[in-house]
Amino acid sequence: MVRMERMNGLGNKILVIDMRGRTDRVTPEAAIRLDAHPDTEFDQIMALYDPREDAPDGWIDILNSDGSMAQACGNGTRCVVDYLTRETDKDRFAFRTIAGALFAERLSDRLISVNMGAPIFDWEKIPLAGPAADTTHVALPEPHEADPALQRFSAASMGNPHAVFFVPRAVDSYDILAFGPRYERHPLFPERANISLAQVTSPSSLSLKTFERGAGLTLACGSAACAAAVSAARTGRTGRKVTVYLPAGALEIDWREDDDHVIMTGPAEHEWSGRVDPKTGEWCQT
Ligand SMILES: N[C@H](CCC[C@H](N)C(=O)O)C(=O)O
């Protein structure tokens, strides 16, 4: 059994599983068993493995609740930092995931910043299934909704694929469950996509709701907040510093001019500690 922390990032349900010192991996079977129990159901598992030369604070595997691997998880990364700050007085961390290097900094007991890297707008790298000259306005081929606001989106990758639909009304006024699953698996998205509704509320703020790839409707999606903020800035809807409002709070996004990197700042919350068998998913609270 290894240490497992039940945490959340603005309500995004995270399990941090500490695999340091081991050579095995958290299995998809364990992930599916953990998600099947109401106390351990999650959006993402952040599995932390031993440091490496190119990852001084550890390698992180990100597992969605459907067992699929993800390249980025902003809310989950903040939870890993919060977990590690209970064993060290370090403030700066360098990880690596399948998408590359990932840097984070603890700003206070409540706030953690994650450098999510530079957004990717090239249709082939997002990826989209076909050419898109302008990824700020991509028309979604049939099957799509009748509402014109749900027929075109801005596409971006934060290491993981995002489709952001800018809508004129409150994001909660749309039934995202009616089209989110179909849009997530639309043929235009060869690696599926995180589907977000964004309502711009000022030149420096927007509200967001996301149907996540591999996890479904979540209370918050950090990488989607980044994708929505850069898409809003690209289309002149906002500046490069945006507050993204979610049901449980806000994320501050800063798309830096100097290095094109996106810095996401927000909280992480610890709920309970436990232990888990990474092979079978058998667990207990401690
Ligand atoms: N479902 C996402 C991964 C988690 C993203 C989200 N929880 C975040 O905080 O960034 C994907 O498969 O691309």
XYZ file of C-alpha atoms and ligand atoms in Angstrom:
299
model
C 0.000 0.000 0.000
C 1.160 3.566 -0.754
C 0.074 6.994 0.518
C -3.008 8.464 -1.133
C -4.345 11.978 -0.500
C -7.920 12.978 -1.332
C -7.738 16.611 -2.473
C -9.464 19.080 -4.751
C -8.596 22.059 -6.893
C -11.652 24.357 -6.752
C -13.795 21.237 -6.561
C -11.926 19.317 -9.295
C -11.700 15.918 -7.542
C -8.078 14.792 -7.278
C -6.377 11.712 -5.810
C -2.647 12.225 -5.259
C -0.994 8.787 -5.136
C 2.619 8.779 -3.941
C 4.471 6.130 -5.947
C 7.965 7.379 -5.059
C 10.333 4.505 -4.271
C 8.391 2.033 -6.413
C 8.915 0.682 -9.921
C 5.326 -0.398 -10.638
C 2.564 1.926 -11.934
C -0.990 2.764 -10.900
C -3.067 0.437 -13.053
C -6.186 1.455 -15.043
C -7.999 -1.271 -13.092
C -7.090 0.454 -9.814
C -8.289 3.791 -11.246
C -11.635 2.338 -12.312
C -12.123 0.639 -8.901
C -11.327 3.873 -7.035
C -13.735 5.847 -9.206
C -16.490 3.333 -8.495
C -16.628 4.217 -4.766
C -18.402 7.455 -3.629
C -15.594 8.305 -1.173
C -12.825 7.954 -3.757
C -14.588 8.876 -6.991
C -12.287 11.320 -8.782
C -11.741 13.388 -11.896
C -7.997 12.795 -12.062
C -5.326 10.714 -10.309
C -1.971 12.486 -10.008
C 0.509 9.616 -9.617
C 3.868 10.955 -8.361
C 6.962 8.885 -9.211
C 10.620 9.206 -8.276
C 12.613 12.295 -9.291
C 14.754 12.022 -12.412
C 17.533 14.190 -13.785
C 14.996 16.115 -15.908
C 12.353 16.086 -13.174
C 13.974 17.014 -9.831
C 10.688 16.863 -7.913
C 9.271 13.855 -9.660
C 7.525 12.427 -12.710
C 3.725 12.770 -12.729
C 1.314 10.505 -14.572
C -2.193 11.951 -14.957
C -5.069 9.453 -15.160
C -8.623 10.519 -15.984
C -11.488 8.710 -14.272
C -12.123 6.689 -17.455
C -8.567 5.313 -17.187
C -7.195 7.445 -20.050
C -3.914 9.306 -19.677
C -3.856 13.117 -19.860
C -0.965 15.405 -20.713
C -1.898 18.236 -18.364
C -3.926 18.877 -15.226
C -3.581 22.336 -13.730
C -5.771 21.759 -10.683
C -4.100 18.432 -9.981
C -0.620 19.945 -10.201
C -1.513 22.474 -7.503
C -2.671 19.558 -5.323
C 0.674 17.755 -5.801
C 2.533 20.927 -4.751
C 0.315 21.322 -1.675
C 0.996 17.665 -0.779
C 4.782 18.082 -1.124
C 4.885 21.316 0.883
C 3.871 19.271 3.928
C 7.260 17.482 3.771
C 9.530 20.329 2.666
C 9.841 24.070 3.107
C 10.697 24.430 -0.585
C 8.507 26.852 -2.545
C 9.552 26.022 -6.115
C 9.029 22.659 -7.853
C 9.993 21.117 -11.201
C 8.096 18.067 -12.468
C 7.777 16.292 -15.784
C 4.740 14.715 -17.396
C 4.228 13.072 -20.779
C 3.759 16.612 -22.142
C 7.131 17.840 -20.844
C 8.492 20.024 -18.056
C 6.072 21.489 -15.512
C 7.079 24.188 -13.007
C 5.120 25.333 -9.968
C 5.542 27.678 -7.022
C 3.842 27.931 -3.644
C 2.942 31.602 -3.113
C 1.253 31.176 0.266
C -0.574 28.550 2.328
C -3.555 29.117 0.103
C -2.184 29.949 -3.338
C -0.051 27.986 -5.783
C 1.089 29.052 -9.261
C 1.666 26.589 -12.079
C 3.558 27.440 -15.266
C 1.434 25.592 -17.827
C 3.844 26.405 -20.658
C 3.008 28.046 -23.974
C -0.400 27.410 -25.587
C -0.448 25.606 -28.914
C -2.720 26.895 -31.695
C -1.544 24.877 -34.697
C -4.478 22.698 -35.748
C -2.240 19.661 -36.365
C -0.795 19.830 -32.841
C -4.009 20.494 -30.939
C -4.967 18.204 -32.768
C -7.886 18.696 -35.107
C -8.750 16.152 -37.782
C -8.560 18.650 -40.617
C -6.940 21.966 -41.569
C -8.089 25.105 -39.764
C -6.510 28.316 -41.072
C -7.807 30.239 -38.056
C -8.121 28.181 -34.850
C -9.810 31.103 -33.114
C -12.959 30.417 -35.167
C -13.429 26.766 -36.085
C -16.788 25.673 -37.445
C -17.900 22.387 -35.881
C -19.140 20.085 -38.645
C -22.407 18.215 -38.101
C -23.539 16.789 -35.711
C -23.827 19.985 -33.722
C -26.440 21.933 -31.781
C -28.931 24.356 -33.372
C -27.664 27.278 -31.259
C -25.146 29.240 -33.420
C -22.977 29.863 -30.318
C -22.473 26.083 -30.073
C -21.481 25.670 -33.716
C -18.077 27.374 -33.677
C -15.265 27.374 -31.163
C -11.710 28.442 -30.449
C -9.239 25.559 -30.389
C -6.076 25.400 -28.282
C -3.817 22.909 -26.553
C -2.282 23.315 -23.105
C -0.624 19.969 -23.640
C -4.172 18.593 -23.830
C -6.831 19.465 -26.426
C -9.482 22.126 -25.733
C -12.493 23.465 -27.629
C -13.804 26.733 -26.131
C -17.310 27.912 -27.115
C -17.845 31.602 -26.285
C -21.503 32.016 -25.324
C -23.628 35.151 -24.792
C -25.589 33.883 -21.782
C -24.643 32.507 -18.345
C -22.752 29.221 -18.776
C -25.189 27.466 -16.427
C -28.072 28.328 -18.774
C -26.783 25.760 -21.286
C -27.368 22.020 -20.860
C -23.753 20.985 -21.420
C -24.610 17.362 -20.592
C -26.924 17.306 -23.629
C -24.026 17.856 -26.058
C -20.776 17.599 -24.073
C -20.344 13.821 -24.500
C -21.011 14.044 -28.252
C -18.713 17.021 -28.703
C -15.935 15.393 -26.605
C -15.863 12.507 -29.090
C -16.644 14.485 -32.253
C -14.688 13.184 -35.297
C -13.017 16.615 -35.538
C -11.067 15.715 -32.373
C -8.854 12.668 -33.092
C -7.672 12.617 -29.434
C -11.098 13.708 -28.126
C -11.281 17.167 -26.494
C -12.174 19.043 -23.323
C -15.348 20.998 -24.125
C -15.798 24.389 -22.427
C -18.439 27.123 -22.419
C -17.000 30.572 -21.669
C -18.964 33.759 -21.022
C -16.784 36.870 -21.099
C -17.955 39.179 -18.296
C -15.391 42.016 -18.627
C -12.085 42.768 -20.407
C -10.388 40.861 -17.563
C -12.855 38.164 -16.531
C -14.878 35.218 -17.785
C -17.048 32.431 -16.394
C -16.329 28.846 -17.405
C -18.004 25.448 -17.451
C -16.220 22.346 -18.764
C -17.165 18.859 -19.866
C -13.762 17.242 -19.496
C -12.215 14.656 -21.827
C -12.148 11.382 -19.952
C -13.853 12.716 -16.834
C -17.118 14.395 -17.846
C -18.651 17.451 -16.185
C -16.326 18.735 -13.445
C -16.548 21.677 -11.062
C -13.304 23.112 -12.426
C -10.735 22.449 -15.133
C -7.442 24.312 -14.806
C -6.084 23.679 -18.286
C -9.483 24.686 -19.721
C -9.271 27.942 -17.759
C -5.916 28.547 -19.457
C -7.268 27.593 -22.897
C -10.306 29.859 -22.464
C -8.203 32.792 -21.252
C -5.721 32.634 -24.144
C -8.567 32.154 -26.635
C -10.365 35.201 -25.223
C -7.161 37.244 -25.469
C -6.431 36.045 -29.030
C -9.870 37.214 -30.153
C -9.690 40.603 -28.421
C -12.419 39.715 -25.932
C -10.065 40.216 -22.970
C -6.515 41.203 -22.154
C -3.775 38.681 -21.359
C -4.558 38.672 -17.603
C -7.919 37.066 -16.941
C -9.801 35.980 -13.816
C -11.671 32.781 -14.625
C -14.729 32.247 -12.422
C -15.839 28.711 -11.599
C -18.597 27.515 -9.245
C -16.213 27.071 -6.279
C -13.984 30.090 -6.845
C -11.601 31.755 -9.283
C -8.334 31.044 -11.072
C -5.982 33.877 -12.092
C -4.503 33.349 -15.549
C -1.569 35.401 -16.849
C -0.477 34.795 -20.445
C 2.951 36.348 -20.301
C 4.196 38.455 -23.215
C 7.902 37.749 -22.696
C 7.914 33.958 -22.955
C 4.341 33.195 -24.107
C 3.898 30.965 -21.033
C 0.563 30.717 -19.226
C 0.725 31.077 -15.434
C -2.286 29.756 -13.534
C -2.722 30.658 -9.860
C -5.265 29.178 -7.499
C -5.910 27.133 -4.346
C -5.582 23.465 -3.446
C -7.540 21.777 -0.671
C -6.664 18.660 1.346
C -9.660 16.514 2.311
C -8.309 13.278 3.875
C -5.286 10.968 3.917
C -5.268 7.264 3.196
C -3.421 4.370 1.608
C -4.066 2.456 -1.614
C -2.868 -0.656 -3.451
C -1.811 0.784 -6.845
C -2.412 -2.556 -8.538
C -5.879 -3.425 -7.250
C -7.267 -0.073 -6.068
C -8.004 -1.448 -2.568
C -7.835 1.555 -0.194
C -8.379 2.776 3.350
C -8.383 6.099 5.156
C -5.651 6.625 7.805
N -9.509 15.831 -18.614
C -8.273 16.485 -19.050
C -7.169 16.338 -17.981
C -7.479 17.083 -16.696
C -7.664 18.534 -16.909
C -8.207 19.312 -15.723
N -8.703 18.565 -14.606
C -7.227 20.370 -15.294
O -7.272 20.810 -14.130
O -6.436 20.817 -16.163
C -7.774 15.830 -20.337
O -7.934 14.630 -20.500
O -7.176 16.551 -21.151
